[in-house]
Amino acid sequence: MLVRKAGINDFRDALKLVKITGCDVYARRLLAKKAVFIPVAVENIDNRAANILKQEALACGADAAVSENVSRFKKGFSNALIFATAKQLETLAAKLALQPFGLKEAARGIASIYEEAVSEKRVFRYKKAFLDLCTPAIMGIINVSPDSFSGDGLSDPAAAAAKAEEFENYGAKIIDLGAESSRPGAKPAGAKEEIKRLIPALKRIKKAVKIPVSVDTYRYETAQAALSEGADIINDIYALRSGKEKLAELIADTKAGVILMHMKGTPENMQKKPSYKNCVSEVFEFLRERKKFALSCGIEEDFISVDSGIGFGKTAEHNFELVKNMRAFSLLGAVTAGVSRKSFVKAAAGEEKYAFVAANFAAASNGADIVRVHDVKETAAALKFLVGLRAI
């Protein structure tokens, strides 16, 4: 007899291990749900609701950490943390749906977390196609702005197309084309200049590669021009706050994918003493509201990806916290991460390529579905190892 720990990172791992036991095929999913542990944070909950939450969690075989004010029956609001398996969350959500004090809303949130955790397929849609995100996808960055923060701006459309083709050959699944720098302190280029830089390169790239092309813009005029030339995805650092309904409806009408990014402030002022009470929670809440807006404008669920905006109005500590908590955003859609060439990576690990490859690997291993990178060849090689780990 051998007794050892079982390594379970997600529902797919649990299913594989349950299958090895030879148990009945109809019991496998049920048992796998009991093997996946999912801690759930519940913030700003009514203390009366927290008391009920604690009792219902215990009744399901789970547990919850609540404020000491809850046991003292003090009025007010606090935070709670649920400790449960996927199966226990499923049961708990059903129980809370019958309870007062805002617990119906909590039940919907817990049910969504449970459903996302036991899903075996994850996709990001664009036009009539989709990316299978069972393995992380690489988004290769091509800048056609002369003031790119990473110093890799390509003004020649032919050179941009050649770079895109190279990225595709190395394993990139998306090309991300940008024509305006968003580095800290950068000033806007304007729609006319952005389009002038962008469209010649976009035309050449669409002819050179078969993979989708994302355009990094927040302007309606630029997005309209890019989509008319075959762009597949709009990567918006303002998360539709600049283009508003007009841009959102354009994206919905053209069935383009959209990436909604969090940014505190603007590129000109975002790094002037950024502060948060709880960075992960505040970024999550912002992206949840922007996703709700996108849905209200007709953009469909699977066409939305979210990006926590690492380096955009964050300190190094905030950035590390976001990389560590990538999985927290998976409830909102495909998770995009951009850590490549960011200053906090340089400060922590130096400016060699391996530092950025390590950062990209960390983001992917912590839950990013799409990693936005400059060093495609090296990152693709590193992520093959991660794919191998997940395939076992």
Coordinates of C-alpha atoms in Angstrom, one line a residue:
M1 CA 0.0 0.0 0.0
L2 CA 1.2 3.5 -0.8
V3 CA -0.3 6.7 0.7
R4 CA 0.7 10.0 -0.8
K5 CA -0.7 13.5 -1.5
A6 CA -2.6 13.9 -4.8
G7 CA -1.8 16.9 -6.9
I8 CA -5.0 18.7 -8.0
N9 CA -4.8 22.1 -9.5
D10 CA -8.2 22.3 -11.2
F11 CA -11.2 20.3 -12.2
R12 CA -9.4 18.5 -15.1
D13 CA -6.8 17.2 -12.8
A14 CA -9.5 15.9 -10.4
L15 CA -11.3 14.2 -13.3
K16 CA -8.1 12.4 -14.4
L17 CA -7.3 11.2 -10.9
V18 CA -10.8 10.0 -10.3
K19 CA -10.8 8.1 -13.6
I20 CA -7.6 6.3 -12.6
T21 CA -9.4 4.7 -9.7
G22 CA -11.7 2.9 -12.1
C23 CA -14.9 4.2 -10.4
D24 CA -18.2 4.2 -12.2
V25 CA -18.2 6.5 -15.2
Y26 CA -21.4 8.2 -14.0
A27 CA -19.8 9.1 -10.6
R28 CA -16.7 10.7 -12.0
R29 CA -17.9 14.3 -12.3
L30 CA -19.7 14.1 -9.0
L31 CA -16.6 12.9 -7.2
A32 CA -14.3 15.3 -9.0
K33 CA -16.4 18.2 -7.8
K34 CA -15.6 17.1 -4.2
A35 CA -11.9 17.1 -5.0
V36 CA -11.6 20.7 -6.2
F37 CA -11.1 23.3 -3.4
I38 CA -12.2 26.8 -4.2
P39 CA -11.9 29.6 -1.6
V40 CA -14.4 32.4 -2.2
A41 CA -14.1 36.0 -0.9
V42 CA -17.3 37.8 -0.1
E43 CA -16.8 41.5 0.5
N44 CA -19.0 44.2 2.0
I45 CA -21.6 41.7 3.2
D46 CA -24.3 42.6 5.7
N47 CA -23.4 41.1 9.1
R48 CA -26.8 39.5 9.3
A49 CA -26.2 37.8 6.0
A50 CA -22.7 36.8 7.1
N51 CA -24.2 35.0 10.1
I52 CA -26.5 33.0 7.8
L53 CA -23.7 32.4 5.3
K54 CA -21.5 30.9 8.1
Q55 CA -24.3 28.5 9.3
E56 CA -25.2 27.4 5.8
A57 CA -21.6 26.8 4.9
L58 CA -21.2 24.6 8.0
A59 CA -24.4 22.7 7.1
C60 CA -22.9 21.9 3.7
G61 CA -19.7 20.6 5.2
A62 CA -17.8 23.8 4.3
D63 CA -16.7 26.6 6.5
A64 CA -16.4 30.4 6.5
A65 CA -14.3 33.0 8.2
V66 CA -16.4 36.0 9.3
S67 CA -15.8 39.1 11.3
E68 CA -16.0 38.8 15.1
N69 CA -18.7 41.4 14.9
V70 CA -21.0 38.8 13.3
S71 CA -20.9 36.5 16.3
R72 CA -21.5 39.6 18.5
F73 CA -24.6 40.4 16.4
K74 CA -23.3 43.9 15.7
K75 CA -24.9 45.8 12.8
G76 CA -22.9 46.8 9.8
F77 CA -21.0 45.3 6.9
S78 CA -17.8 43.2 6.8
N79 CA -15.9 40.7 4.7
A80 CA -16.1 36.9 4.7
L81 CA -14.1 34.0 3.2
I82 CA -15.7 30.7 2.3
F83 CA -13.7 27.5 2.4
A84 CA -15.4 24.9 0.2
T85 CA -15.1 22.3 -2.5
A86 CA -16.9 22.8 -5.8
K87 CA -19.6 20.4 -4.8
Q88 CA -20.1 22.3 -1.5
L89 CA -20.4 25.6 -3.4
E90 CA -23.0 24.1 -5.6
T91 CA -25.1 23.1 -2.6
L92 CA -24.4 26.4 -0.8
A93 CA -25.5 28.5 -3.7
A94 CA -28.9 26.7 -3.8
K95 CA -29.4 27.3 -0.1
L96 CA -28.4 30.9 -0.1
A97 CA -30.8 31.6 -3.0
L98 CA -33.6 31.3 -0.5
Q99 CA -32.2 33.7 2.1
P100 CA -32.6 37.4 2.8
F101 CA -30.2 40.3 3.3
G102 CA -28.7 40.3 -0.2
L103 CA -27.8 36.6 -0.1
K104 CA -29.7 35.9 -3.3
E105 CA -27.0 38.1 -5.1
A106 CA -24.3 36.2 -3.3
A107 CA -25.9 32.9 -4.4
R108 CA -25.7 34.0 -8.0
G109 CA -22.0 34.9 -7.6
I110 CA -21.1 31.6 -5.9
A111 CA -23.0 29.7 -8.6
S112 CA -21.0 31.4 -11.3
I113 CA -17.8 30.6 -9.6
Y114 CA -18.8 27.0 -9.3
E115 CA -19.9 26.7 -12.9
E116 CA -16.6 28.3 -14.1
A117 CA -14.5 26.0 -12.0
V118 CA -16.1 22.8 -13.3
S119 CA -16.2 23.9 -17.0
E120 CA -13.9 21.8 -19.2
K121 CA -13.8 24.3 -22.1
R122 CA -12.8 27.9 -22.4
V123 CA -12.9 30.1 -25.5
F124 CA -12.5 33.6 -26.7
R125 CA -14.5 34.4 -29.8
Y126 CA -13.9 36.9 -32.6
K127 CA -15.8 37.2 -35.9
K128 CA -16.8 33.7 -36.9
A129 CA -13.8 32.0 -35.2
F130 CA -12.6 31.3 -31.7
L131 CA -9.4 30.7 -29.7
D132 CA -9.4 27.5 -27.6
L133 CA -8.0 28.6 -24.3
C134 CA -7.4 25.2 -22.7
T135 CA -3.8 26.1 -23.2
P136 CA -2.4 29.7 -22.9
A137 CA -2.4 31.8 -26.1
I138 CA 0.4 34.1 -27.0
M139 CA -0.4 37.6 -28.3
G140 CA 2.6 39.0 -30.2
I141 CA 3.0 42.8 -29.8
I142 CA 3.9 44.9 -32.9
N143 CA 4.1 48.6 -32.4
V144 CA 4.1 51.1 -35.3
S145 CA 4.4 54.2 -33.2
P146 CA 7.8 55.9 -33.1
D147 CA 7.7 56.5 -29.4
S148 CA 6.9 52.9 -28.2
F149 CA 7.9 52.5 -24.6
S150 CA 9.8 49.3 -25.4
G151 CA 11.8 50.9 -28.3
D152 CA 10.5 48.5 -30.9
G153 CA 8.4 50.8 -33.1
L154 CA 8.3 49.7 -36.7
S155 CA 7.4 52.5 -39.2
D156 CA 7.7 50.3 -42.3
P157 CA 4.5 48.3 -43.0
A158 CA 6.6 45.6 -44.7
A159 CA 8.8 45.2 -41.6
A160 CA 5.7 45.0 -39.5
A161 CA 4.2 42.3 -41.7
A162 CA 7.5 40.3 -41.6
K163 CA 7.5 40.5 -37.8
A164 CA 3.9 39.3 -37.7
E165 CA 4.7 36.4 -40.0
E166 CA 7.7 35.5 -37.8
F167 CA 5.5 35.6 -34.6
E168 CA 3.0 33.3 -36.2
N169 CA 5.8 30.8 -37.1
Y170 CA 7.0 31.0 -33.5
G171 CA 3.6 30.1 -32.2
A172 CA 1.7 33.3 -31.6
K173 CA -2.1 32.9 -31.7
I174 CA -2.9 36.6 -32.0
I175 CA -1.1 39.7 -33.4
D176 CA -1.6 42.9 -31.4
L177 CA -1.0 46.0 -33.5
G178 CA -0.6 49.4 -31.8
A179 CA -0.1 52.8 -33.3
E180 CA -0.1 55.0 -30.2
S181 CA 2.2 54.7 -27.2
S182 CA 0.6 54.2 -23.8
R183 CA 3.8 54.4 -21.8
P184 CA 3.6 56.5 -18.5
G185 CA 3.6 60.1 -19.5
A186 CA 2.7 59.5 -23.1
K187 CA 0.6 62.1 -24.9
P188 CA -2.2 61.1 -27.3
A189 CA -1.4 60.9 -31.0
G190 CA -4.9 61.7 -32.3
A191 CA -7.1 59.6 -34.5
K192 CA -5.8 60.8 -37.8
E193 CA -2.2 60.1 -37.0
E194 CA -3.1 56.8 -35.4
I195 CA -5.0 55.7 -38.5
K196 CA -2.2 56.9 -40.8
R197 CA 0.4 54.7 -38.9
L198 CA -1.9 51.8 -38.4
I199 CA -3.8 51.0 -41.6
P200 CA -0.8 50.4 -44.0
A201 CA 0.7 47.9 -41.5
L202 CA -2.7 46.3 -40.9
K203 CA -3.3 45.7 -44.6
R204 CA 0.1 44.0 -45.0
I205 CA -0.2 41.9 -41.8
K206 CA -3.7 40.6 -42.8
K207 CA -2.2 39.3 -46.0
A208 CA 0.8 37.8 -44.3
V209 CA -0.8 35.8 -41.5
K210 CA -3.7 33.5 -40.8
I211 CA -4.0 34.2 -37.1
P212 CA -6.4 37.0 -35.8
V213 CA -5.2 40.6 -35.6
S214 CA -6.0 42.7 -32.6
V215 CA -5.8 46.5 -32.8
D216 CA -4.8 48.4 -29.7
T217 CA -7.0 51.5 -29.7
Y218 CA -9.7 53.2 -27.7
R219 CA -11.0 55.5 -30.4
Y220 CA -14.2 54.9 -32.4
E221 CA -12.7 56.3 -35.7
T222 CA -9.6 54.1 -35.5
A223 CA -11.5 51.0 -34.6
Q224 CA -13.9 51.6 -37.5
A225 CA -11.1 52.0 -39.9
A226 CA -9.3 48.9 -38.6
L227 CA -12.4 46.7 -38.5
S228 CA -13.2 47.7 -42.1
E229 CA -9.7 46.5 -43.0
G230 CA -10.2 43.1 -41.4
A231 CA -9.1 43.6 -37.8
D232 CA -10.6 40.9 -35.6
I233 CA -10.2 42.2 -32.0
I234 CA -10.2 45.6 -30.4
N235 CA -7.8 45.9 -27.4
D236 CA -9.1 49.0 -25.5
I237 CA -7.0 50.3 -22.6
Y238 CA -10.0 52.5 -21.6
A239 CA -12.4 49.6 -21.5
L240 CA -15.0 51.4 -23.7
R241 CA -15.0 54.5 -21.5
S242 CA -13.7 56.7 -24.3
G243 CA -15.6 55.4 -27.3
K244 CA -18.6 54.6 -25.1
E245 CA -21.8 53.2 -26.7
K246 CA -20.7 54.1 -30.2
L247 CA -17.5 52.0 -30.1
A248 CA -19.2 49.2 -28.1
E249 CA -22.0 48.9 -30.7
L250 CA -19.5 49.0 -33.5
I251 CA -17.7 46.0 -32.0
A252 CA -21.0 44.2 -31.4
D253 CA -22.2 44.8 -34.9
T254 CA -19.0 43.6 -36.5
K255 CA -18.8 40.5 -34.1
A256 CA -15.2 41.6 -33.2
G257 CA -13.7 40.4 -30.0
V258 CA -12.8 43.0 -27.3
I259 CA -10.3 43.2 -24.5
L260 CA -11.3 45.5 -21.7
M261 CA -8.4 46.8 -19.6
H262 CA -8.2 48.5 -16.2
M263 CA -6.3 51.7 -16.0
K264 CA -6.3 54.2 -13.2
G265 CA -6.2 57.7 -14.7
T266 CA -4.6 58.2 -18.2
P267 CA -1.2 57.4 -19.6
E268 CA -0.2 60.9 -18.8
N269 CA -0.9 60.7 -15.1
M270 CA -1.5 57.1 -14.2
Q271 CA 1.8 56.5 -12.4
K272 CA 1.5 59.6 -10.1
K273 CA 1.2 57.8 -6.7
P274 CA -1.5 55.2 -7.6
S275 CA -3.2 53.8 -4.5
Y276 CA -5.8 51.2 -3.7
K277 CA -7.5 49.9 -0.5
N278 CA -7.7 46.4 -2.1
C279 CA -6.1 46.3 -5.6
V280 CA -7.5 43.0 -6.8
S281 CA -11.0 43.8 -5.6
E282 CA -11.1 47.3 -7.0
V283 CA -9.8 46.1 -10.4
F284 CA -12.2 43.2 -10.4
E285 CA -15.2 45.5 -9.6
F286 CA -14.1 48.0 -12.4
L287 CA -13.9 45.2 -15.0
R288 CA -17.2 43.7 -13.9
E289 CA -18.9 47.0 -14.5
R290 CA -17.2 47.4 -17.8
K291 CA -18.2 43.9 -18.9
K292 CA -21.8 44.7 -17.9
F293 CA -21.7 47.8 -20.0
A294 CA -20.3 45.8 -23.0
L295 CA -23.0 43.2 -22.6
S296 CA -25.7 46.0 -22.5
C297 CA -24.4 47.3 -25.8
G298 CA -24.8 43.9 -27.5
I299 CA -21.3 42.4 -27.2
E300 CA -21.7 38.7 -26.4
E301 CA -20.2 37.0 -23.4
D302 CA -17.6 34.8 -25.2
F303 CA -16.4 37.8 -27.2
I304 CA -15.1 39.6 -24.1
S305 CA -11.7 39.3 -22.5
V306 CA -10.5 41.3 -19.4
D307 CA -7.1 42.7 -18.6
S308 CA -6.1 43.8 -15.1
G309 CA -3.9 46.5 -16.6
I310 CA -0.6 45.6 -15.0
G311 CA 1.6 48.7 -15.1
F312 CA -1.3 51.1 -15.8
G313 CA -1.7 53.0 -12.6
K314 CA -0.1 50.5 -10.3
T315 CA 2.9 50.3 -8.1
A316 CA 5.3 47.3 -8.3
E317 CA 3.5 45.7 -5.3
H318 CA 0.1 46.1 -7.0
N319 CA 1.5 44.5 -10.2
F320 CA 2.9 41.5 -8.3
E321 CA -0.4 41.1 -6.5
L322 CA -2.3 41.1 -9.8
V323 CA 0.0 38.5 -11.4
K324 CA -0.4 36.3 -8.3
N325 CA -4.2 36.6 -8.5
M326 CA -4.8 36.2 -12.3
R327 CA -7.4 33.5 -11.6
A328 CA -9.5 35.9 -9.7
F329 CA -10.6 37.5 -13.0
S330 CA -11.5 34.3 -14.8
L331 CA -15.1 34.7 -13.8
L332 CA -15.3 37.7 -16.1
G333 CA -14.1 36.1 -19.3
A334 CA -10.8 35.1 -20.9
V335 CA -8.0 36.7 -18.9
T336 CA -5.4 38.7 -20.8
A337 CA -2.1 39.7 -19.1
G338 CA 0.5 42.1 -20.2
V339 CA 3.8 42.0 -18.2
S340 CA 6.2 42.1 -21.0
R341 CA 8.9 44.8 -20.8
K342 CA 7.2 46.4 -17.8
S343 CA 9.4 48.4 -15.4
F344 CA 8.5 46.4 -12.3
V345 CA 9.8 43.2 -14.0
K346 CA 13.1 45.0 -14.9
A347 CA 13.5 46.3 -11.3
A348 CA 12.9 42.8 -9.9
A349 CA 14.8 40.6 -12.4
G350 CA 16.7 42.7 -14.8
E351 CA 16.3 43.6 -18.5
E352 CA 17.3 40.3 -20.1
K353 CA 14.7 38.4 -22.1
Y354 CA 14.6 35.6 -19.6
A355 CA 13.2 38.0 -17.0
F356 CA 10.2 38.8 -19.2
V357 CA 9.8 35.2 -20.2
A358 CA 9.6 34.3 -16.5
A359 CA 7.0 37.0 -15.9
N360 CA 4.9 35.7 -18.8
F361 CA 5.2 32.2 -17.5
A362 CA 4.2 33.3 -14.0
A363 CA 1.1 35.1 -15.4
A364 CA 0.1 32.0 -17.5
S365 CA 0.6 29.5 -14.7
N366 CA -1.4 31.8 -12.3
G367 CA -4.4 31.8 -14.6
A368 CA -3.9 34.1 -17.6
D369 CA -5.4 32.7 -20.8
I370 CA -3.7 35.2 -23.1
V371 CA -0.2 36.6 -22.6
R372 CA 0.7 39.7 -24.5
V373 CA 4.4 39.6 -25.2
H374 CA 7.3 41.0 -27.2
D375 CA 9.5 37.9 -27.0
V376 CA 7.3 35.4 -28.8
K377 CA 9.9 32.7 -29.6
E378 CA 11.2 32.5 -26.1
T379 CA 7.8 32.7 -24.4
A380 CA 6.4 30.0 -26.7
A381 CA 9.2 27.7 -25.7
A382 CA 8.6 28.3 -22.0
L383 CA 4.8 27.8 -22.3
K384 CA 5.3 24.5 -24.0
F385 CA 6.5 23.2 -20.7
L386 CA 3.4 24.6 -19.0
V387 CA 1.2 22.9 -21.6
G388 CA 3.0 19.6 -20.9
L389 CA 2.3 19.9 -17.2
R390 CA -1.4 20.5 -17.8
A391 CA -1.6 17.6 -20.2
I392 CA -0.5 15.1 -17.6

